[in-house]
């Protein structure tokens, strides 16, 4: 089920069980690379998204918390499949500007080949941190979490 932004913040503030909690929303939209536009699955993610999965970067780096702030620099991580398809697996993809919905994002990393969540994800971009002001009835995000069993617990 989808959840609202304020609900995600409540869970994050009140939970003692999760090692990491993040949210995302995925949609298909036009993404332009070197002036050529094509449809891609874009996933807007919150800080901690990659940590939930223990994901790493194949090239470059993953998104930072700063990039998820309302005034943060617009940055994106691309999937390994997208990197191969759109950039011919060139290391020069790092630092390239791509355009998502008429907004420029700098490619800062390529996700490791084993990571692709949700399954058809092509581009991961930081979700600007405006959750607190979102409506509780606007349930358009999916929450993900990770739980690590600690020694001494059942």
mmCIF file of C-alpha atoms in Angstrom, residues 66-75 103:
data_model
loop_
_atom_site.group_PDB
_atom_site.id
_atom_site.type_symbol
_atom_site.label_atom_id
_atom_site.label_comp_id
_atom_site.label_asym_id
_atom_site.label_seq_id
_atom_site.Cartn_x
_atom_site.Cartn_y
_atom_site.Cartn_z
ATOM 1 C CA UNK A 66 22.189 17.124 0.949
ATOM 2 C CA UNK A 67 20.843 16.339 -2.509
ATOM 3 C CA UNK A 68 17.445 15.496 -0.970
ATOM 4 C CA UNK A 69 17.021 18.940 0.601
ATOM 5 C CA UNK A 70 14.710 21.437 -1.132
ATOM 6 C CA UNK A 71 17.698 23.578 -2.179
ATOM 7 C CA UNK A 72 20.091 20.684 -2.765
ATOM 8 C CA UNK A 73 21.903 20.179 -6.053
ATOM 9 C CA UNK A 74 19.827 18.067 -8.489
ATOM 10 C CA UNK A 75 21.665 14.756 -8.804
ATOM 11 C CA UNK A 103 14.882 19.890 -15.059
#
